Structure formats: structure tokens, C-alpha cells
């Protein structure tokens, strides 16, 4: 090539690069608004905290288990992110089954593989089955957002709303689930013990005390992954000893588990959309008027914690973290801890309007995903919520629509 | 490996000087004017020969820059040395040929023997081929040299469903018959094959390329059952070429030391490929593939038992003249449409569609100063949907790069 040609070529390349930069912004996909997605950290993390968040993110969303790195032998799904897509609610495909406990006296099927059914198995193994006579329930994965705020609350704050004997006579009692703590549980000053048991906050029956408890169980029970916290593979139906796979235990190190817990603690709280929309505001008013907010308590404030970004923050989860008798329609005959079979923990409603983005463009609400719309979810309320539901049913169509519009904005 | 490289580069260096003394180092001229099919791609490449030695060398490099944005987040601009491929061919006798192809991928992360086989011709319709061969499934796997394509990325379905470049140890027969404007060819090989990594991998989906990570693949079969690959192709000089292929075998370890562990689980791929010129100018090149994998019932539907995918490349020359002093240079516009569905089926729990798919549109321009060299610029947009069918994650960006034989 002559000098002139080389120059021409160089100019052409230069122009191309500049042009690319100019038009790139217009022809590449935009980031969704922060209020349209559930993932992402809380504001105000330090640089070290951000790194731990990212490490947890990788373990939660990126680490996929297979037989080569410890999956199973019995399992339900292959990664945390498979069940909690985009940190949102799950789908019937990853709904899990628990069995074997029908009263507050404990699970009678622990030696037959209870409480969790591992309905899938790696090649060469047969999955578990539900033993004859065992009652069971199905749990659809909940969203994982804002959990650090809920974990930071003190037991005293939670107990303030408990009214086990319905002294105020509003038909709504609400009580905590006192559960046995796992051996690795480190009580914090804000935890209150009662007869050796602690208040559970996480899970459909509020059977997990803190996020470490929930996470360690998830590794073992949902994926068949052993850790320092739960060093054994999940028990198989009727086997005195668990089967082992060929991967040395623990299959995940404690640091990974801690990183994931940190990730869960520092996932941001969902951001409400259309907050000042007149219908949304009216809907919120109706929500409070008909006592939905007695269980789905809108607002909380954290005390100071060891993560600055979570300290002294007011947040809006719409839950009381307490158990409520929801009536016979939602009573599956299965329970955990000291909850009755008809009792369920009030689920947070934040992020509800984004459920479709993680549930495959559908709604699968309530503990087992049986409700395919928000309206249906409300209509399934019974027991302590019967009165509140009745008032909802008596609302005019337009008021119902406003209330639902409010819920969709969460 | 290092020595081979040094020797090779010494030769290339030498060739640079040798260009002055053209009698010593010269391009191998192609005398064979018969119709070329995709299967001829291994030999149908530019080669250099040193003096009268019956060995010819060749190879190509491929590098590019990449700027991609996924849902508003970018990793920035990066430069990628995609691959450096070296080939050596020799004629042992008039009817015995040997060719080997060595590939260094993504820097030197992967070094693969893509092809190292001897061909013995008994009759044009009966050739024996043995060694490390490229299984003739689809067309891309056989005909994948970077400089032959107008796009920077390899087609998705041809690299993630058909795990191109997919080569294995084995042997088989091939034959070709051509007359006037027609050519017909067949290939039939038995090789080592897949293993259970196709459903035990960190991709969280049925992933045939996972078997490529098994280093023992070239030493022994995973389960003692050979992978069969059959292909037939038909070409008319004026119409185009069509190829039908099947590759199938058992992927799991069903027996060990005489103990039956599981039933035999099969993996089968079917592919159709075609290419043609419309009005002697616009080039169409496409490939469809279907994969069927017998995934155990009790394993997770996360791992699909059916996959399908396709790509269609359309290349249209807009300038064919002296450009920047390159005589016979060509400037093309090109468009690739492609998709891969990694999990065809419905969820047992809901009867809803299982997604896990990707669709892409890739417009581009390519400049060929010489036929063996291509400088290309692509804009790429793809939509990737997770298994549940949640809103797709969108990725788009620019790629700029070149690929050239040397």
C-alpha cells in the first residue's frame, strides 16, 4: 500500500470508531429504570461492601450446580437464581414441596426424608417421594428483595404488633413462630429467646430465624449442596444415612454462604412506581381502610445495624412478619415450627407489581402460586382476613380497581 | 507445542523473505476445477509450499474489537484475538493425503487439534479417512474458516447446538462424484462422541459443547459406543448446494465393569444446510439443526430434551472493483438472522412453553481486498429469554475485525 492509501484506510477506521461512539447510545438497549427491576444493591454501600455484594451476586445468580460440583444427589433446582429469577418470585417449575408435620409437635417424617421433598435427582439416583400418610404443602419461591431491612428489625419491634389473643377484638391476632435455632445460629442482642426457641421471620411459615438459617437450608435442601453449616446431603426417604455424591464436603465454603447472606441483606428494597398517581393514592387509602394494612403493615424503621446503609432507614414492606390463621381454604395440613397448619406468615407486598417479570409473565401468588391474579389472591383470604376480604368484595368495581392499581405499583 | 509454533513462525518469516526468491516459497496453485462442496473446505484453502518439499502450509488469524451493551450495562471496549489456526498438508503419494489443523483459541486458552487425518483414495467414490476428523454435521462445522465468513461471531446454532468445531478421533468413508454441473458426495464416519457433560454442566441447560471440555475424548470413548455421522450433499453449479446430515450416539455411561448403570441414552442431531447465489450475485447460506437428547425423566426440565436453531446469512456485493488500490476488491453488505432454542417443550407443572432461547439480527459490511482476507464491521442485536419466558435481556453493539489466511 502506498502512504496515501494507508492514510485513507486509517482515516476510514477513525471515522468508523467515532461514528460508533456517537450512535452507540441510540442503538444499544437502555438500562431499565431502577423501579422496574428488583436486583441491585441498597444505596450507600462502601466499596468493600459493594465487592462482597458482587461476590454474593455471583454465587447466587451465577453459580450453577451440577453433578461435577456437588448437585444432589437429590435436589429441586440447580442454582439460587433458577428459583429466584432476577431476585423475584418463582414459578411452578421451581415450586418445592414440604411434608411430614401436621401439628406443632414437630415433623414425624424426618427419618423418611422430611421436611423437604427433593423431587429431582442426578442420573443414577431416583428422586424422593412423599411417604404415604404424610401431609404436604407446596411453596412457590418468594422474592428476595429488601430482606436486610426485615432482618435488621428487633424482635421487640415485631412483637409490638402481635396480639395472639386478639385483645383489641379486631378479629386479627397475629403471633410469631417460635422455632428451634440451628447449632450455628448466633443470637444477636435484638433476638429474644422463649423456651430455647427464637422468632422466625423468613419463609412461608416464618420458620427461618435469619438469612443465614434460610441460606444454609437452601443450599442443602434445595440443591443438595453441603456446607459447614449443613454438612450432610439431604436425607433420602427411609434411609438411615444420607447418600453421598462423589464431591468432597463441604461443597461450598463458608465464605460463599456468607457472601450470599451479605448479598441478600444488601439487596435493595423494591421502589414503588406511580407513587403520586391519584388512583394509586386512593387505592392505598382503601387498603388501609379495609384493614389490609393490619397484617400487611406498610412502614417500618430499622434500628442501627452493622451495615450503615441499613441503619435507621424507613422502608415499606407491607408485612408484620407474623403468623395469621388464613382459614381452611389455605390450610394444607402441613406446618413448620410452632405454627398451625392454617397459619401463614404475612408475605411482604413490596415488589408485587413486578412479579410477572420473574414468573414468566404470569402471576403465581399465595404460598403455592395458586392465585393467578392479584384479585384472586385477595379472594382466597379467609380466617383472620375474612372480614377484610369481605370489605374488599363489597367495594365498587372502580374502588377494587384502584386498590389493585395500588398493589401493582408496589 | 511451542516448538511447533516456533518452527511455523520461522517458516512464515522465511516465506516473507522468500517472496523475493519466488522459486523457493510459492502459493500452491489449484489445478482442480471440479465443483467444490462444503466437505472440500479442508483442502480448499490457500497453501504455501517450500521449494519442492511435498508439504504445504497455511493458516488464518482472526481478531476483532467488541463493544457490547446488555440492558444498559457495558463491559466496555475489548479486543479479542479469537483464533489462530495453522494447517499443514502433505501428499504422501498421489492418492494419499494428510492434513492437520491446529487451532489456538481465545489467546492461548484453548489449543485444539481440529483435524489431523489421512485420506486414502481407492476410488473417487471410496476414500478412507482416519484420524481426528471434523464430524460432517451441518456445513459450518466443516467449513468454518474465519476468512470465509462476513461476520465476526460464528453462528449461534452452529456453535452451541452443533458444537463447532466438533472433531473427534475415528474413521470412515467418503466419496464424491461430479459430472458437468452436478456434484454429489457422501460421508460416513464412526468416531468417539459425547459424554454426560451435555446435561451436567454449569451452563444450566443441555449444552452439547460441554463435551468438548473432556480432555480424554481423543484417547477413549466415554462409553464404548461410537458416534455415527452421515452426510450427503448435492450441488448444481447454477442452483446451489444442499446437505443433509445426521449425527447420533449414546452419551451416558450405561455400563461399567459389566454392571448396568442406566439405560442407553441417545443424543441425535439432524441438520440441513444449503447455499446458493441469487442472480449470480447475492449469496444465501443457511443451516438448520435439531437436537434430541434423552434426558432422564427424574432429572430437571432445566435441561431440555429437544433443541433447535438456524442461521441464514445473506451477502450482497455492492462494489467490485479497484478500491484503495486493491484490484478486484469487493465491498459487501451482509445480514445474518439467527436463533437457537435450547429447550423445546412445555413445563410439566403448567403446560406453558419452556423458553431458554436467543434470537439475533446482525447487519454488517465487509471489505475484501483479496478473496483470502476480510475486514468486517458488524452491528449485533440479540434477545435472550430465560427458561421461564421473562422479559428478554437485550444485548447490542458493534464489532470490528479482520480475518485472513496467510
PDB file of C-alpha atoms in Angstrom, chain B residues 141-334:
ATOM      1  CA  UNK B 141     -18.552 -27.453  11.213  1.00  0.00           C
ATOM      2  CA  UNK B 142     -16.751 -28.492   8.050  1.00  0.00           C
ATOM      3  CA  UNK B 143     -16.354 -25.115   6.532  1.00  0.00           C
ATOM      4  CA  UNK B 144     -15.690 -22.717   9.356  1.00  0.00           C
ATOM      5  CA  UNK B 145     -12.510 -20.822   8.438  1.00  0.00           C
ATOM      6  CA  UNK B 146     -12.890 -17.245   9.579  1.00  0.00           C
ATOM      7  CA  UNK B 147     -11.861 -15.606   6.295  1.00  0.00           C
ATOM      8  CA  UNK B 148     -14.745 -17.321   4.527  1.00  0.00           C
ATOM      9  CA  UNK B 149     -17.385 -15.532   6.560  1.00  0.00           C
ATOM     10  CA  UNK B 150     -18.631 -11.952   6.592  1.00  0.00           C
ATOM     11  CA  UNK B 151     -19.498 -11.997  10.287  1.00  0.00           C
ATOM     12  CA  UNK B 152     -17.274 -11.722  13.293  1.00  0.00           C
ATOM     13  CA  UNK B 153     -19.166 -14.100  15.532  1.00  0.00           C
ATOM     14  CA  UNK B 154     -19.678 -17.648  14.494  1.00  0.00           C
ATOM     15  CA  UNK B 155     -23.353 -18.592  14.082  1.00  0.00           C
ATOM     16  CA  UNK B 156     -25.016 -19.295  17.440  1.00  0.00           C
ATOM     17  CA  UNK B 157     -26.779 -22.511  16.485  1.00  0.00           C
ATOM     18  CA  UNK B 158     -23.698 -23.880  14.779  1.00  0.00           C
ATOM     19  CA  UNK B 159     -21.547 -23.387  17.855  1.00  0.00           C
ATOM     20  CA  UNK B 160     -23.916 -24.050  20.740  1.00  0.00           C
ATOM     21  CA  UNK B 161     -26.238 -26.739  19.385  1.00  0.00           C
ATOM     22  CA  UNK B 162     -23.800 -28.196  16.905  1.00  0.00           C
ATOM     23  CA  UNK B 163     -20.672 -27.657  18.980  1.00  0.00           C
ATOM     24  CA  UNK B 164     -18.435 -26.403  16.173  1.00  0.00           C
ATOM     25  CA  UNK B 165     -15.654 -27.017  15.789  1.00  0.00           C
ATOM     26  CA  UNK B 166     -16.593 -30.527  16.734  1.00  0.00           C
ATOM     27  CA  UNK B 167     -13.946 -33.017  15.822  1.00  0.00           C
ATOM     28  CA  UNK B 168     -13.211 -36.460  17.134  1.00  0.00           C
ATOM     29  CA  UNK B 169     -10.993 -39.445  16.591  1.00  0.00           C
ATOM     30  CA  UNK B 170     -12.392 -42.004  14.256  1.00  0.00           C
ATOM     31  CA  UNK B 171     -12.526 -43.152  10.705  1.00  0.00           C
ATOM     32  CA  UNK B 172     -14.888 -43.626   7.856  1.00  0.00           C
ATOM     33  CA  UNK B 173     -15.506 -43.381   4.177  1.00  0.00           C
ATOM     34  CA  UNK B 174     -16.340 -40.589   1.859  1.00  0.00           C
ATOM     35  CA  UNK B 175     -16.865 -40.257  -1.815  1.00  0.00           C
ATOM     36  CA  UNK B 176     -17.606 -37.663  -4.360  1.00  0.00           C
ATOM     37  CA  UNK B 177     -18.918 -37.839  -7.828  1.00  0.00           C
ATOM     38  CA  UNK B 178     -19.151 -34.901 -10.114  1.00  0.00           C
ATOM     39  CA  UNK B 179     -20.186 -34.527 -13.694  1.00  0.00           C
ATOM     40  CA  UNK B 180     -20.812 -31.404 -15.709  1.00  0.00           C
ATOM     41  CA  UNK B 181     -22.722 -29.077 -13.443  1.00  0.00           C
ATOM     42  CA  UNK B 182     -23.547 -31.651 -10.782  1.00  0.00           C
ATOM     43  CA  UNK B 183     -21.687 -32.909  -7.781  1.00  0.00           C
ATOM     44  CA  UNK B 184     -22.794 -35.460  -5.265  1.00  0.00           C
ATOM     45  CA  UNK B 185     -20.991 -36.541  -2.132  1.00  0.00           C
ATOM     46  CA  UNK B 186     -21.451 -38.706   0.893  1.00  0.00           C
ATOM     47  CA  UNK B 187     -19.576 -39.101   4.134  1.00  0.00           C
ATOM     48  CA  UNK B 188     -19.939 -41.780   6.794  1.00  0.00           C
ATOM     49  CA  UNK B 189     -17.840 -41.890   9.909  1.00  0.00           C
ATOM     50  CA  UNK B 190     -17.602 -43.607  13.236  1.00  0.00           C
ATOM     51  CA  UNK B 191     -15.888 -41.552  15.919  1.00  0.00           C
ATOM     52  CA  UNK B 192     -15.695 -41.095  19.650  1.00  0.00           C
ATOM     53  CA  UNK B 193     -18.541 -38.963  20.800  1.00  0.00           C
ATOM     54  CA  UNK B 194     -20.371 -37.120  23.517  1.00  0.00           C
ATOM     55  CA  UNK B 195     -20.388 -37.709  27.244  1.00  0.00           C
ATOM     56  CA  UNK B 196     -22.778 -36.892  30.058  1.00  0.00           C
ATOM     57  CA  UNK B 197     -21.420 -33.380  30.435  1.00  0.00           C
ATOM     58  CA  UNK B 198     -24.039 -32.379  27.912  1.00  0.00           C
ATOM     59  CA  UNK B 199     -26.544 -32.498  30.766  1.00  0.00           C
ATOM     60  CA  UNK B 200     -24.094 -31.998  33.643  1.00  0.00           C
ATOM     61  CA  UNK B 201     -22.626 -28.580  33.172  1.00  0.00           C
ATOM     62  CA  UNK B 202     -22.572 -25.104  34.589  1.00  0.00           C
ATOM     63  CA  UNK B 203     -24.496 -23.651  31.635  1.00  0.00           C
ATOM     64  CA  UNK B 204     -27.692 -24.785  33.355  1.00  0.00           C
ATOM     65  CA  UNK B 205     -29.029 -26.176  30.110  1.00  0.00           C
ATOM     66  CA  UNK B 206     -28.459 -29.033  27.725  1.00  0.00           C
ATOM     67  CA  UNK B 207     -25.178 -27.936  26.235  1.00  0.00           C
ATOM     68  CA  UNK B 208     -23.526 -30.126  23.654  1.00  0.00           C
ATOM     69  CA  UNK B 209     -20.297 -28.077  23.574  1.00  0.00           C
ATOM     70  CA  UNK B 210     -19.674 -29.167  27.182  1.00  0.00           C
ATOM     71  CA  UNK B 211     -18.335 -32.466  25.850  1.00  0.00           C
ATOM     72  CA  UNK B 212     -15.522 -30.579  24.185  1.00  0.00           C
ATOM     73  CA  UNK B 213     -14.068 -29.901  27.600  1.00  0.00           C
ATOM     74  CA  UNK B 214     -13.412 -33.597  28.163  1.00  0.00           C
ATOM     75  CA  UNK B 215      -9.689 -33.991  27.562  1.00  0.00           C
ATOM     76  CA  UNK B 216      -9.960 -37.760  27.317  1.00  0.00           C
ATOM     77  CA  UNK B 217     -12.167 -37.506  24.288  1.00  0.00           C
ATOM     78  CA  UNK B 218      -9.232 -38.116  21.954  1.00  0.00           C
ATOM     79  CA  UNK B 219      -7.970 -41.105  23.895  1.00  0.00           C
ATOM     80  CA  UNK B 220     -11.009 -43.180  24.561  1.00  0.00           C
ATOM     81  CA  UNK B 221     -14.722 -43.259  24.066  1.00  0.00           C
ATOM     82  CA  UNK B 222     -16.764 -42.305  27.109  1.00  0.00           C
ATOM     83  CA  UNK B 223     -18.989 -45.349  26.867  1.00  0.00           C
ATOM     84  CA  UNK B 224     -17.666 -47.545  24.103  1.00  0.00           C
ATOM     85  CA  UNK B 225     -20.439 -46.714  21.677  1.00  0.00           C
ATOM     86  CA  UNK B 226     -19.259 -44.850  18.602  1.00  0.00           C
ATOM     87  CA  UNK B 227     -20.896 -41.693  17.371  1.00  0.00           C
ATOM     88  CA  UNK B 228     -22.166 -42.145  13.827  1.00  0.00           C
ATOM     89  CA  UNK B 229     -22.167 -39.240  11.428  1.00  0.00           C
ATOM     90  CA  UNK B 230     -23.672 -39.422   7.965  1.00  0.00           C
ATOM     91  CA  UNK B 231     -23.928 -36.679   5.458  1.00  0.00           C
ATOM     92  CA  UNK B 232     -24.888 -36.387   1.850  1.00  0.00           C
ATOM     93  CA  UNK B 233     -24.645 -33.283  -0.243  1.00  0.00           C
ATOM     94  CA  UNK B 234     -25.783 -32.361  -3.703  1.00  0.00           C
ATOM     95  CA  UNK B 235     -24.717 -29.375  -5.717  1.00  0.00           C
ATOM     96  CA  UNK B 236     -25.581 -27.859  -9.048  1.00  0.00           C
ATOM     97  CA  UNK B 237     -23.241 -25.187 -10.312  1.00  0.00           C
ATOM     98  CA  UNK B 238     -26.092 -22.811 -11.107  1.00  0.00           C
ATOM     99  CA  UNK B 239     -28.548 -23.697  -8.359  1.00  0.00           C
ATOM    100  CA  UNK B 240     -26.559 -24.271  -5.227  1.00  0.00           C
ATOM    101  CA  UNK B 241     -25.705 -26.879  -2.654  1.00  0.00           C
ATOM    102  CA  UNK B 242     -27.874 -28.712  -0.180  1.00  0.00           C
ATOM    103  CA  UNK B 243     -26.657 -31.025   2.534  1.00  0.00           C
ATOM    104  CA  UNK B 244     -28.498 -33.413   4.809  1.00  0.00           C
ATOM    105  CA  UNK B 245     -26.744 -34.783   7.827  1.00  0.00           C
ATOM    106  CA  UNK B 246     -27.301 -36.831  10.933  1.00  0.00           C
ATOM    107  CA  UNK B 247     -25.079 -37.471  13.882  1.00  0.00           C
ATOM    108  CA  UNK B 248     -26.113 -39.732  16.706  1.00  0.00           C
ATOM    109  CA  UNK B 249     -24.875 -41.880  19.533  1.00  0.00           C
ATOM    110  CA  UNK B 250     -25.102 -42.702  23.201  1.00  0.00           C
ATOM    111  CA  UNK B 251     -23.887 -40.055  25.636  1.00  0.00           C
ATOM    112  CA  UNK B 252     -24.155 -41.645  29.034  1.00  0.00           C
ATOM    113  CA  UNK B 253     -22.142 -44.280  30.864  1.00  0.00           C
ATOM    114  CA  UNK B 254     -24.729 -47.030  30.895  1.00  0.00           C
ATOM    115  CA  UNK B 255     -22.368 -49.794  31.903  1.00  0.00           C
ATOM    116  CA  UNK B 256     -19.164 -50.047  33.844  1.00  0.00           C
ATOM    117  CA  UNK B 257     -17.163 -53.179  34.561  1.00  0.00           C
ATOM    118  CA  UNK B 258     -20.068 -55.204  33.265  1.00  0.00           C
ATOM    119  CA  UNK B 259     -22.569 -53.632  35.637  1.00  0.00           C
ATOM    120  CA  UNK B 260     -25.550 -51.972  34.057  1.00  0.00           C
ATOM    121  CA  UNK B 261     -25.902 -48.454  35.472  1.00  0.00           C
ATOM    122  CA  UNK B 262     -28.598 -46.924  33.349  1.00  0.00           C
ATOM    123  CA  UNK B 263     -30.325 -47.402  30.054  1.00  0.00           C
ATOM    124  CA  UNK B 264     -28.549 -46.186  26.947  1.00  0.00           C
ATOM    125  CA  UNK B 265     -29.380 -42.542  26.461  1.00  0.00           C
ATOM    126  CA  UNK B 266     -29.054 -41.133  22.982  1.00  0.00           C
ATOM    127  CA  UNK B 267     -28.183 -37.815  21.525  1.00  0.00           C
ATOM    128  CA  UNK B 268     -29.135 -37.251  17.870  1.00  0.00           C
ATOM    129  CA  UNK B 269     -28.691 -34.230  15.661  1.00  0.00           C
ATOM    130  CA  UNK B 270     -30.197 -33.598  12.270  1.00  0.00           C
ATOM    131  CA  UNK B 271     -29.114 -30.755  10.072  1.00  0.00           C
ATOM    132  CA  UNK B 272     -29.984 -29.275   6.717  1.00  0.00           C
ATOM    133  CA  UNK B 273     -27.634 -26.830   5.101  1.00  0.00           C
ATOM    134  CA  UNK B 274     -27.843 -25.024   1.830  1.00  0.00           C
ATOM    135  CA  UNK B 275     -26.139 -22.239  -0.062  1.00  0.00           C
ATOM    136  CA  UNK B 276     -26.953 -20.561  -3.306  1.00  0.00           C
ATOM    137  CA  UNK B 277     -26.414 -17.461  -5.411  1.00  0.00           C
ATOM    138  CA  UNK B 278     -29.430 -15.485  -6.492  1.00  0.00           C
ATOM    139  CA  UNK B 279     -28.919 -13.695  -9.799  1.00  0.00           C
ATOM    140  CA  UNK B 280     -25.279 -14.778  -9.606  1.00  0.00           C
ATOM    141  CA  UNK B 281     -24.699 -12.101  -7.054  1.00  0.00           C
ATOM    142  CA  UNK B 282     -26.478 -12.324  -3.765  1.00  0.00           C
ATOM    143  CA  UNK B 283     -25.235 -15.198  -1.691  1.00  0.00           C
ATOM    144  CA  UNK B 284     -27.540 -17.096   0.671  1.00  0.00           C
ATOM    145  CA  UNK B 285     -26.113 -19.524   3.154  1.00  0.00           C
ATOM    146  CA  UNK B 286     -28.096 -21.225   5.876  1.00  0.00           C
ATOM    147  CA  UNK B 287     -28.213 -24.139   8.216  1.00  0.00           C
ATOM    148  CA  UNK B 288     -30.963 -25.661  10.372  1.00  0.00           C
ATOM    149  CA  UNK B 289     -30.351 -28.045  13.196  1.00  0.00           C
ATOM    150  CA  UNK B 290     -32.489 -30.148  15.520  1.00  0.00           C
ATOM    151  CA  UNK B 291     -31.057 -31.940  18.508  1.00  0.00           C
ATOM    152  CA  UNK B 292     -32.763 -34.677  20.512  1.00  0.00           C
ATOM    153  CA  UNK B 293     -31.344 -35.688  23.849  1.00  0.00           C
ATOM    154  CA  UNK B 294     -32.730 -38.433  26.057  1.00  0.00           C
ATOM    155  CA  UNK B 295     -32.627 -36.606  29.404  1.00  0.00           C
ATOM    156  CA  UNK B 296     -33.628 -38.817  32.383  1.00  0.00           C
ATOM    157  CA  UNK B 297     -37.265 -38.233  33.395  1.00  0.00           C
ATOM    158  CA  UNK B 298     -36.253 -37.614  37.000  1.00  0.00           C
ATOM    159  CA  UNK B 299     -33.660 -35.006  36.111  1.00  0.00           C
ATOM    160  CA  UNK B 300     -34.691 -31.405  35.801  1.00  0.00           C
ATOM    161  CA  UNK B 301     -36.570 -29.910  32.856  1.00  0.00           C
ATOM    162  CA  UNK B 302     -33.958 -27.198  33.180  1.00  0.00           C
ATOM    163  CA  UNK B 303     -32.153 -29.492  30.746  1.00  0.00           C
ATOM    164  CA  UNK B 304     -34.055 -29.672  27.504  1.00  0.00           C
ATOM    165  CA  UNK B 305     -34.552 -32.879  25.570  1.00  0.00           C
ATOM    166  CA  UNK B 306     -35.042 -31.012  22.306  1.00  0.00           C
ATOM    167  CA  UNK B 307     -33.180 -28.078  20.819  1.00  0.00           C
ATOM    168  CA  UNK B 308     -33.412 -26.336  17.512  1.00  0.00           C
ATOM    169  CA  UNK B 309     -31.742 -23.471  15.796  1.00  0.00           C
ATOM    170  CA  UNK B 310     -30.835 -21.948  12.477  1.00  0.00           C
ATOM    171  CA  UNK B 311     -28.959 -19.195  10.786  1.00  0.00           C
ATOM    172  CA  UNK B 312     -29.307 -17.527   7.445  1.00  0.00           C
ATOM    173  CA  UNK B 313     -26.571 -15.330   6.005  1.00  0.00           C
ATOM    174  CA  UNK B 314     -27.299 -13.048   3.075  1.00  0.00           C
ATOM    175  CA  UNK B 315     -24.316 -11.406   1.433  1.00  0.00           C
ATOM    176  CA  UNK B 316     -24.615  -8.924  -1.378  1.00  0.00           C
ATOM    177  CA  UNK B 317     -21.630  -7.293  -3.111  1.00  0.00           C
ATOM    178  CA  UNK B 318     -22.167  -3.601  -3.705  1.00  0.00           C
ATOM    179  CA  UNK B 319     -18.764  -2.726  -5.138  1.00  0.00           C
ATOM    180  CA  UNK B 320     -16.492  -4.977  -7.115  1.00  0.00           C
ATOM    181  CA  UNK B 321     -13.573  -3.020  -8.471  1.00  0.00           C
ATOM    182  CA  UNK B 322     -10.263  -1.489  -7.555  1.00  0.00           C
ATOM    183  CA  UNK B 323     -10.698   0.009  -4.127  1.00  0.00           C
ATOM    184  CA  UNK B 324      -7.831   1.779  -2.330  1.00  0.00           C
ATOM    185  CA  UNK B 325      -5.518   0.281  -4.890  1.00  0.00           C
ATOM    186  CA  UNK B 326      -6.619  -3.290  -4.292  1.00  0.00           C
ATOM    187  CA  UNK B 327      -7.545  -4.680  -7.639  1.00  0.00           C
ATOM    188  CA  UNK B 328     -10.629  -6.868  -7.622  1.00  0.00           C
ATOM    189  CA  UNK B 329     -11.569  -5.778  -4.159  1.00  0.00           C
ATOM    190  CA  UNK B 330     -15.133  -6.353  -3.044  1.00  0.00           C
ATOM    191  CA  UNK B 331     -17.339  -4.469  -0.670  1.00  0.00           C
ATOM    192  CA  UNK B 332     -20.335  -6.431   0.648  1.00  0.00           C
ATOM    193  CA  UNK B 333     -23.355  -5.690   2.709  1.00  0.00           C
ATOM    194  CA  UNK B 334     -24.427  -8.627   4.777  1.00  0.00           C
TER     195      UNK B 334
END
